[in-house]
CSV table of N, CA and C and ligand atoms in Angstrom, one decimal:
chain,number,residue,atom,x,y,z
L,256,MET,N,0.9,-1.1,0.1
L,256,MET,CA,0.1,0.0,0.0
L,256,MET,C,0.9,1.2,0.1
L,257,THR,N,0.7,2.1,-0.8
L,257,THR,CA,1.4,3.3,-0.8
L,257,THR,C,1.0,4.4,0.2
L,258,ASP,N,1.8,5.5,0.4
L,258,ASP,CA,1.2,6.4,1.3
L,258,ASP,C,-0.1,7.1,0.9
L,259,ARG,N,-0.1,7.3,-0.4
L,259,ARG,CA,-1.3,7.9,-1.0
L,259,ARG,C,-2.5,7.0,-0.8
L,260,GLN,N,-2.5,5.8,-0.9
L,260,GLN,CA,-3.6,4.7,-0.7
L,260,GLN,C,-4.0,4.7,0.8
L,261,SER,N,-3.1,4.8,1.6
L,261,SER,CA,-3.3,4.8,3.1
L,261,SER,C,-4.0,6.3,3.4
L,262,ASP,N,-3.7,7.4,2.8
L,262,ASP,CA,-4.3,8.6,3.0
L,262,ASP,C,-5.7,8.6,2.6
L,263,GLN,N,-6.0,7.9,1.4
L,263,GLN,CA,-7.3,7.8,0.8
L,263,GLN,C,-8.3,6.9,1.8
L,264,ASP,N,-7.6,5.8,2.3
L,264,ASP,CA,-8.4,4.9,3.2
L,264,ASP,C,-8.9,5.5,4.4
L,265,LYS,N,-8.1,6.6,4.7
L,265,LYS,CA,-8.5,7.3,6.0
L,265,LYS,C,-9.3,8.5,5.7
L,266,ALA,N,-9.6,8.8,4.4
L,266,ALA,CA,-10.4,10.0,4.2
L,266,ALA,C,-11.8,9.9,4.6
L,267,LEU,N,-12.3,11.0,5.2
L,267,LEU,CA,-13.7,11.1,5.7
L,267,LEU,C,-14.6,11.3,4.5
L,268,PRO,N,-15.8,11.0,4.7
L,268,PRO,CA,-17.0,11.4,3.7
L,268,PRO,C,-16.7,12.9,3.6
L,269,PRO,N,-17.2,13.3,2.2
L,269,PRO,CA,-17.0,14.8,2.0
L,269,PRO,C,-18.0,15.8,2.5
L,270,TYR,N,-19.0,15.3,3.3
L,270,TYR,CA,-19.9,16.2,3.9
L,270,TYR,C,-20.5,15.5,5.3
L,271,PRO,N,-21.0,16.4,6.2
L,271,PRO,CA,-21.5,15.6,7.2
L,271,PRO,C,-22.9,15.1,7.0
L,272,HIS,N,-23.3,14.1,7.6
L,272,HIS,CA,-24.4,13.4,7.4
L,272,HIS,C,-25.5,14.3,8.1
L,273,SER,N,-26.6,14.8,7.4
L,273,SER,CA,-27.6,15.6,8.0
L,273,SER,C,-28.6,14.9,8.8
L,274,ALA,N,-29.2,15.3,9.8
L,274,ALA,CA,-30.2,14.6,10.7
L,274,ALA,C,-31.2,13.8,9.8
L,275,SER,N,-31.7,14.4,8.9
L,275,SER,CA,-32.8,13.6,7.9
L,275,SER,C,-32.1,12.5,7.3
L,276,GLY,N,-31.0,12.7,6.8
L,276,GLY,CA,-30.3,11.6,6.0
L,276,GLY,C,-30.0,10.4,6.9
L,277,LYS,N,-29.6,10.6,8.3
L,277,LYS,CA,-29.5,9.6,9.2
L,277,LYS,C,-30.6,8.8,9.3
L,278,LEU,N,-31.9,9.1,8.9
L,278,LEU,CA,-33.1,8.2,8.9
L,278,LEU,C,-32.9,7.1,8.1
L,279,TYR,N,-32.1,7.2,7.0
L,279,TYR,CA,-31.9,5.9,6.1
L,279,TYR,C,-30.7,5.1,6.5
L,280,ASP,N,-29.9,5.6,7.5
L,280,ASP,CA,-28.7,4.7,8.0
L,280,ASP,C,-29.3,3.5,8.8
L,281,ALA,N,-30.3,3.9,9.8
L,281,ALA,CA,-31.0,2.7,10.4
L,281,ALA,C,-31.6,1.7,9.5
L,282,ILE,N,-32.3,2.3,8.4
L,282,ILE,CA,-33.0,1.5,7.5
L,282,ILE,C,-32.1,0.5,6.7
L,283,ALA,N,-30.9,1.2,6.4
L,283,ALA,CA,-30.0,0.4,5.7
L,283,ALA,C,-29.5,-0.6,6.5
L,284,ALA,N,-29.1,-0.4,7.7
L,284,ALA,CA,-28.4,-1.4,8.8
L,284,ALA,C,-29.4,-2.5,9.0
L,285,GLU,N,-30.7,-2.2,8.9
L,285,GLU,CA,-31.6,-3.3,8.9
L,285,GLU,C,-31.9,-4.1,7.5
L,286,GLY,N,-31.4,-3.6,6.5
L,286,GLY,CA,-31.7,-4.3,5.2
L,286,GLY,C,-33.1,-4.1,4.7
L,287,ARG,N,-33.6,-3.0,5.1
L,287,ARG,CA,-35.0,-2.6,4.6
L,287,ARG,C,-34.7,-1.5,3.5
L,288,PHE,N,-35.9,-1.5,2.8
L,288,PHE,CA,-36.1,-0.3,1.8
L,288,PHE,C,-37.5,0.5,2.3
L,289,ALA,N,-37.1,1.5,3.0
L,289,ALA,CA,-38.3,2.3,3.4
L,289,ALA,C,-38.1,3.8,3.2
L,290,LEU,N,-39.3,4.4,2.9
L,290,LEU,CA,-39.0,5.9,2.5
L,290,LEU,C,-40.0,6.5,3.6
L,291,GLN,N,-39.9,8.0,3.6
L,291,GLN,CA,-41.0,8.8,4.5
L,291,GLN,C,-42.3,8.5,3.6
L,292,ARG,N,-43.3,8.4,4.2
L,292,ARG,CA,-44.7,8.5,3.5
L,292,ARG,C,-45.8,9.4,4.5
L,293,CYS,N,-46.3,10.3,3.7
L,293,CYS,CA,-47.1,11.3,4.5
L,293,CYS,C,-48.4,10.5,4.9
L,294,ARG,N,-48.6,10.7,6.1
L,294,ARG,CA,-49.7,9.9,6.7
L,294,ARG,C,-51.2,10.5,6.3
L,295,ASP,N,-51.0,11.7,5.9
L,295,ASP,CA,-52.4,12.4,5.3
L,295,ASP,C,-52.6,12.2,4.1
L,296,CYS,N,-51.6,12.4,3.1
L,296,CYS,CA,-52.0,12.5,1.7
L,296,CYS,C,-51.3,10.9,1.0
L,297,ALA,N,-50.5,10.3,1.6
L,297,ALA,CA,-50.0,8.9,1.2
L,297,ALA,C,-48.8,9.1,0.2
L,298,GLN,N,-48.3,10.1,0.1
L,298,GLN,CA,-47.3,10.3,-1.0
L,298,GLN,C,-45.9,10.0,-0.3
L,299,PHE,N,-45.2,9.2,-1.0
L,299,PHE,CA,-43.9,8.8,-0.4
L,299,PHE,C,-42.9,10.0,-1.0
L,300,LEU,N,-41.8,10.2,0.0
L,300,LEU,CA,-40.9,11.2,0.0
L,300,LEU,C,-39.5,10.9,-0.1
L,301,TYR,N,-38.8,11.4,-0.8
L,301,TYR,CA,-37.5,11.1,-0.8
L,301,TYR,C,-36.7,12.4,-1.6
L,302,PRO,N,-35.5,13.0,-1.0
L,302,PRO,CA,-35.1,12.6,0.3
L,302,PRO,C,-35.9,13.1,1.4
L,303,ALA,N,-35.4,12.8,2.5
L,303,ALA,CA,-36.1,13.1,3.8
L,303,ALA,C,-36.6,14.6,3.9
L,304,HIS,N,-37.9,14.7,4.3
L,304,HIS,CA,-38.4,15.9,4.4
L,304,HIS,C,-38.9,16.1,5.9
L,305,ASP,N,-39.0,17.5,6.2
L,305,ASP,CA,-39.7,17.7,7.6
L,305,ASP,C,-41.1,18.0,7.4
L,306,VAL,N,-41.5,18.5,6.2
L,306,VAL,CA,-42.9,18.8,5.9
L,306,VAL,C,-43.2,18.2,4.5
L,307,CYS,N,-44.6,17.6,4.3
L,307,CYS,CA,-45.0,17.3,2.9
L,307,CYS,C,-45.1,18.2,2.1
L,308,PRO,N,-44.4,18.1,0.9
L,308,PRO,CA,-44.4,19.2,0.0
L,308,PRO,C,-45.9,19.2,-0.8
L,309,SER,N,-46.7,18.3,-0.6
L,309,SER,CA,-48.1,18.4,-1.1
L,309,SER,C,-49.2,19.0,-0.2
L,310,CYS,N,-49.2,18.4,1.0
L,310,CYS,CA,-50.3,18.9,1.8
L,310,CYS,C,-49.8,19.5,3.2
L,311,LEU,N,-48.4,19.6,3.4
L,311,LEU,CA,-48.0,20.2,4.6
L,311,LEU,C,-47.9,19.6,5.9
L,312,SER,N,-48.4,18.3,5.7
L,312,SER,CA,-48.4,17.4,6.9
L,312,SER,C,-47.0,17.3,7.3
L,313,THR,N,-46.7,17.2,8.7
L,313,THR,CA,-45.5,16.9,9.5
L,313,THR,C,-45.4,15.4,9.9
L,314,THR,N,-46.5,14.6,9.7
L,314,THR,CA,-46.5,13.2,10.0
L,314,THR,C,-46.1,12.5,8.9
L,315,LEU,N,-44.9,12.3,9.0
L,315,LEU,CA,-44.1,11.5,7.8
L,315,LEU,C,-43.3,10.4,8.3
L,316,PRO,N,-44.1,9.1,8.7
L,316,PRO,CA,-43.3,8.0,9.1
L,316,PRO,C,-42.5,7.2,8.0
L,317,LEU,N,-41.6,6.7,8.6
L,317,LEU,CA,-40.9,5.9,7.6
L,317,LEU,C,-41.7,4.5,7.4
L,318,THR,N,-41.8,4.2,5.9
L,318,THR,CA,-42.9,3.1,5.7
L,318,THR,C,-42.2,2.1,4.7
L,319,GLU,N,-42.3,1.0,4.6
L,319,GLU,CA,-41.9,0.2,3.5
L,319,GLU,C,-42.3,0.4,2.2
L,320,ALA,N,-41.2,0.8,1.3
L,320,ALA,CA,-41.7,1.2,-0.2
L,320,ALA,C,-41.4,0.3,-1.1
L,321,PRO,N,-42.3,0.2,-2.1
L,321,PRO,CA,-41.8,-0.8,-3.2
L,321,PRO,C,-40.5,-0.4,-3.8
L,322,PRO,N,-39.4,-1.2,-3.9
L,322,PRO,CA,-38.2,-0.8,-4.3
L,322,PRO,C,-37.8,-1.0,-5.6
L,323,ARG,N,-38.5,-0.4,-6.4
L,323,ARG,CA,-38.6,-0.7,-7.9
L,323,ARG,C,-38.7,0.7,-8.7
L,324,GLY,N,-38.0,0.7,-9.9
L,324,GLY,CA,-38.1,2.0,-10.7
L,324,GLY,C,-37.3,1.9,-11.9
L,325,ARG,N,-37.3,2.9,-12.8
L,325,ARG,CA,-36.7,3.0,-14.0
L,325,ARG,C,-35.6,3.9,-13.9
L,326,ILE,N,-34.5,3.5,-14.5
L,326,ILE,CA,-33.0,4.5,-14.4
L,326,ILE,C,-33.3,5.5,-15.7
L,327,ALA,N,-33.5,6.7,-15.4
L,327,ALA,CA,-33.8,7.6,-16.4
L,327,ALA,C,-32.6,8.3,-16.9
L,328,SER,N,-31.5,8.2,-16.2
L,328,SER,CA,-30.1,8.7,-16.7
L,328,SER,C,-29.0,8.1,-16.1
L,329,GLU,N,-28.1,7.9,-16.5
L,329,GLU,CA,-26.8,7.6,-16.1
L,329,GLU,C,-25.5,8.4,-16.3
L,330,THR,N,-24.7,8.3,-15.5
L,330,THR,CA,-23.2,9.1,-15.8
L,330,THR,C,-22.1,8.4,-15.1
L,331,THR,N,-20.8,8.4,-15.5
L,331,THR,CA,-19.9,7.9,-14.9
L,331,THR,C,-18.9,9.0,-14.6
L,332,ILE,N,-18.5,8.9,-13.3
L,332,ILE,CA,-17.3,9.9,-12.7
L,332,ILE,C,-16.0,9.2,-12.7
L,333,ARG,N,-15.3,9.8,-13.6
L,333,ARG,CA,-13.9,9.4,-13.8
L,333,ARG,C,-12.8,10.0,-13.0
L,334,ALA,N,-13.1,11.2,-12.2
L,334,ALA,CA,-12.1,12.1,-11.8
L,334,ALA,C,-12.8,12.7,-10.6
L,335,THR,N,-12.1,12.9,-9.5
L,335,THR,CA,-12.7,13.9,-8.3
L,335,THR,C,-11.4,14.3,-7.8
L,336,THR,N,-11.5,15.4,-7.0
L,336,THR,CA,-10.4,15.9,-6.1
L,336,THR,C,-10.8,15.4,-4.6
L,337,ASN,N,-11.8,14.8,-4.5
L,337,ASN,CA,-12.2,14.4,-3.2
L,337,ASN,C,-11.4,13.0,-2.8
L,338,PRO,N,-10.7,12.7,-1.8
L,338,PRO,CA,-10.0,11.6,-1.4
L,338,PRO,C,-10.8,10.6,-1.2
L,339,TYR,N,-11.9,10.9,-0.6
L,339,TYR,CA,-13.2,9.7,-0.2
L,339,TYR,C,-13.4,9.0,-1.5
L,340,PHE,N,-13.6,9.7,-2.5
L,340,PHE,CA,-14.2,8.9,-3.8
L,340,PHE,C,-13.1,8.5,-4.6
L,341,GLN,N,-11.9,9.0,-4.3
L,341,GLN,CA,-10.7,8.6,-5.4
L,341,GLN,C,-10.6,7.1,-5.5
L,342,THR,N,-10.6,6.4,-4.5
L,342,THR,CA,-10.3,4.9,-4.5
L,342,THR,C,-11.6,4.0,-5.0
L,343,HIS,N,-12.4,4.7,-5.4
L,343,HIS,CA,-13.7,4.1,-5.7
L,343,HIS,C,-14.0,4.4,-7.3
L,344,LEU,N,-13.1,5.2,-7.9
L,344,LEU,CA,-13.3,5.6,-9.4
L,344,LEU,C,-13.2,4.2,-10.4
L,345,PRO,N,-13.7,4.2,-11.6
L,345,PRO,CA,-14.9,5.1,-11.8
L,345,PRO,C,-16.2,4.8,-11.0
L,346,ILE,N,-16.9,5.8,-10.9
L,346,ILE,CA,-18.2,5.6,-10.0
L,346,ILE,C,-19.3,5.7,-11.0
L,347,ARG,N,-20.3,4.8,-11.0
L,347,ARG,CA,-21.4,4.9,-12.0
L,347,ARG,C,-22.7,5.5,-11.1
L,348,ILE,N,-23.3,6.5,-11.4
L,348,ILE,CA,-24.5,6.9,-10.7
L,348,ILE,C,-25.7,7.0,-11.8
L,349,GLY,N,-26.9,6.8,-11.3
L,349,GLY,CA,-28.0,7.2,-12.1
L,349,GLY,C,-29.3,7.8,-11.3
L,350,LEU,N,-30.0,8.4,-12.2
L,350,LEU,CA,-31.2,9.0,-11.6
L,350,LEU,C,-32.3,7.9,-11.9
L,351,VAL,N,-32.8,7.7,-10.8
L,351,VAL,CA,-33.9,6.5,-10.8
L,351,VAL,C,-35.4,7.1,-10.6
L,352,ILE,N,-36.2,6.8,-11.1
L,352,ILE,CA,-37.6,7.3,-11.0
L,352,ILE,C,-38.2,6.1,-10.5
L,353,LEU,N,-38.7,6.2,-9.2
L,353,LEU,CA,-39.4,5.0,-8.4
L,353,LEU,C,-40.8,4.9,-8.7
L,354,ASP,N,-41.3,3.7,-8.9
L,354,ASP,CA,-42.6,3.3,-9.3
L,354,ASP,C,-43.5,4.3,-8.2
L,355,CYS,N,-43.1,4.4,-7.1
L,355,CYS,CA,-43.8,4.9,-5.9
L,355,CYS,C,-43.8,6.4,-5.9
L,356,GLY,N,-43.2,7.1,-6.7
L,356,GLY,CA,-43.1,8.4,-7.0
L,356,GLY,C,-41.8,9.2,-7.1
L,357,PRO,N,-41.0,9.0,-5.8
L,357,PRO,CA,-39.8,10.0,-5.7
L,357,PRO,C,-38.7,9.5,-6.7
L,358,THR,N,-37.8,10.7,-7.0
L,358,THR,CA,-36.5,10.4,-7.9
L,358,THR,C,-35.6,10.2,-6.9
L,359,MET,N,-34.6,9.4,-7.1
L,359,MET,CA,-33.6,9.0,-6.4
L,359,MET,C,-32.3,8.9,-7.1
L,360,ILE,N,-31.0,9.6,-6.6
L,360,ILE,CA,-29.8,9.3,-7.2
L,360,ILE,C,-29.3,8.0,-6.5
L,361,ALA,N,-28.7,7.2,-7.4
L,361,ALA,CA,-28.2,5.9,-6.9
L,361,ALA,C,-27.1,5.3,-7.5
L,362,PHE,N,-26.3,4.6,-6.8
L,362,PHE,CA,-25.1,4.1,-7.3
L,362,PHE,C,-25.6,2.8,-8.2
L,363,LEU,N,-25.0,2.6,-9.5
L,363,LEU,CA,-25.3,1.5,-10.4
L,363,LEU,C,-24.5,0.3,-10.1
L,364,GLN,N,-25.1,-0.8,-10.1
L,364,GLN,CA,-24.4,-2.0,-10.0
L,364,GLN,C,-24.0,-2.3,-11.5
L,365,GLU,N,-22.8,-3.1,-11.5
L,365,GLU,CA,-22.5,-3.5,-12.9
L,365,GLU,C,-23.7,-4.1,-13.6
L,366,GLY,N,-23.6,-3.6,-14.9
L,366,GLY,CA,-24.6,-4.1,-15.9
L,366,GLY,C,-25.9,-3.5,-15.9
L,367,THR,N,-26.0,-2.3,-15.2
L,367,THR,CA,-27.1,-1.6,-14.8
L,367,THR,C,-27.0,-0.3,-15.7
L,368,GLY,N,-28.1,0.2,-16.5
L,368,GLY,CA,-27.8,1.5,-17.1
L,368,GLY,C,-29.3,2.1,-17.3
L,369,MET,N,-29.0,3.1,-18.2
L,369,MET,CA,-30.3,4.1,-18.5
L,369,MET,C,-31.2,3.1,-19.2
L,370,GLY,N,-32.7,3.2,-18.8
L,370,GLY,CA,-33.6,2.7,-19.5
L,370,GLY,C,-34.1,1.3,-18.6
L,371,ASP,N,-33.0,0.8,-17.8
L,371,ASP,CA,-33.3,-0.4,-17.2
L,371,ASP,C,-34.3,-0.2,-16.1
L,372,ARG,N,-35.1,-1.4,-16.0
L,372,ARG,CA,-36.0,-1.5,-14.7
L,372,ARG,C,-34.9,-1.9,-13.7
L,373,ALA,N,-35.0,-1.2,-12.3
L,373,ALA,CA,-34.1,-1.7,-11.3
L,373,ALA,C,-34.8,-1.9,-10.0
L,374,ASN,N,-34.2,-2.6,-9.3
L,374,ASN,CA,-34.5,-2.9,-7.9
L,374,ASN,C,-33.4,-1.9,-6.9
L,375,LEU,N,-34.1,-1.3,-6.0
L,375,LEU,CA,-33.2,-0.4,-5.2
L,375,LEU,C,-33.2,-1.0,-3.8
L,376,SER,N,-32.0,-0.4,-3.2
L,376,SER,CA,-31.7,-1.0,-2.0
L,376,SER,C,-30.9,0.0,-1.1
L,377,PHE,N,-30.7,0.1,0.0
L,377,PHE,CA,-29.8,0.9,0.9
L,377,PHE,C,-28.7,-0.1,1.4
L,378,HIS,N,-27.6,0.4,1.3
L,378,HIS,CA,-26.4,-0.4,2.0
L,378,HIS,C,-25.5,0.6,2.7
L,379,LEU,N,-24.9,0.3,3.7
L,379,LEU,CA,-24.1,1.1,4.3
L,379,LEU,C,-22.6,1.2,3.9
L,380,ASP,N,-22.1,2.4,3.9
L,380,ASP,CA,-20.7,2.6,3.4
L,380,ASP,C,-19.9,2.2,4.5
L,381,ALA,N,-18.5,2.4,4.3
L,381,ALA,CA,-17.6,2.2,5.5
L,381,ALA,C,-17.9,3.1,6.7
L,382,PHE,N,-18.4,4.2,6.5
L,382,PHE,CA,-18.7,5.2,7.6
L,382,PHE,C,-20.0,5.0,8.2
L,383,GLY,N,-20.6,3.8,7.7
L,383,GLY,CA,-21.9,3.7,8.4
L,383,GLY,C,-23.2,4.5,7.8
L,384,ARG,N,-23.0,5.1,6.8
L,384,ARG,CA,-23.9,5.9,6.0
L,384,ARG,C,-24.7,5.3,4.8
L,385,ALA,N,-26.0,5.5,5.0
L,385,ALA,CA,-26.8,4.8,4.0
L,385,ALA,C,-26.4,5.3,2.5
L,386,MET,N,-26.3,4.4,1.6
L,386,MET,CA,-26.1,4.8,0.3
L,386,MET,C,-27.0,3.9,-0.4
L,387,ALA,N,-27.8,4.6,-1.5
L,387,ALA,CA,-28.7,3.9,-2.3
L,387,ALA,C,-28.0,3.2,-3.7
L,388,TRP,N,-28.5,1.9,-3.8
L,388,TRP,CA,-28.1,1.3,-5.1
L,388,TRP,C,-29.0,0.9,-5.9
L,389,ALA,N,-28.7,0.7,-7.1
L,389,ALA,CA,-29.9,0.3,-8.1
L,389,ALA,C,-29.2,-1.0,-8.8
L,390,ALA,N,-29.9,-1.9,-8.9
L,390,ALA,CA,-29.5,-3.2,-9.7
L,390,ALA,C,-30.5,-3.6,-10.7
L,391,ARG,N,-30.0,-3.9,-11.8
L,391,ARG,CA,-30.9,-4.3,-13.1
L,391,ARG,C,-31.9,-5.3,-12.7
L,392,SER,N,-33.1,-5.0,-13.0
L,392,SER,CA,-34.2,-6.2,-12.7
L,392,SER,C,-34.5,-6.8,-14.1
L,393,LYS,N,-34.8,-8.2,-13.7
L,393,LYS,CA,-35.2,-9.0,-15.0
L,393,LYS,C,-36.5,-8.7,-15.3
L,394,THR,N,-37.4,-8.0,-14.6
L,394,THR,CA,-38.8,-8.0,-14.9
L,394,THR,C,-39.0,-6.4,-15.0
J,44,ZN,ZN1,-49.0,14.9,2.3
């Protein structure tokens, strides 16, 4: 291992995790796919909100959500100045329109790309933070 690799391994995530983002850490640790869902209008929300953008309700419990969607776009990140991500290059991410409504940016598993149906899941990174992943669905 070079000194540079050692420094990269110690690199911290590029931004602090917000309180609302931490909601998904516990969901990922449990192996679940849940999103906030407005108790008053039933809309699923992502990312986390304090108030429903449709009806202004503040009752937004985490609720199991159908983890399926379609990848609307994709891109490959080949360079970054951020040490946290440098060891993971190239990084493929995509915009996924969930069947239940929200749009989510997710890391794309190998063989997954624009136009594909996808299954979504949350996984924890090395720092215990939830990361959304999309894998190509056969159906
Ligand atoms: Zn609502």
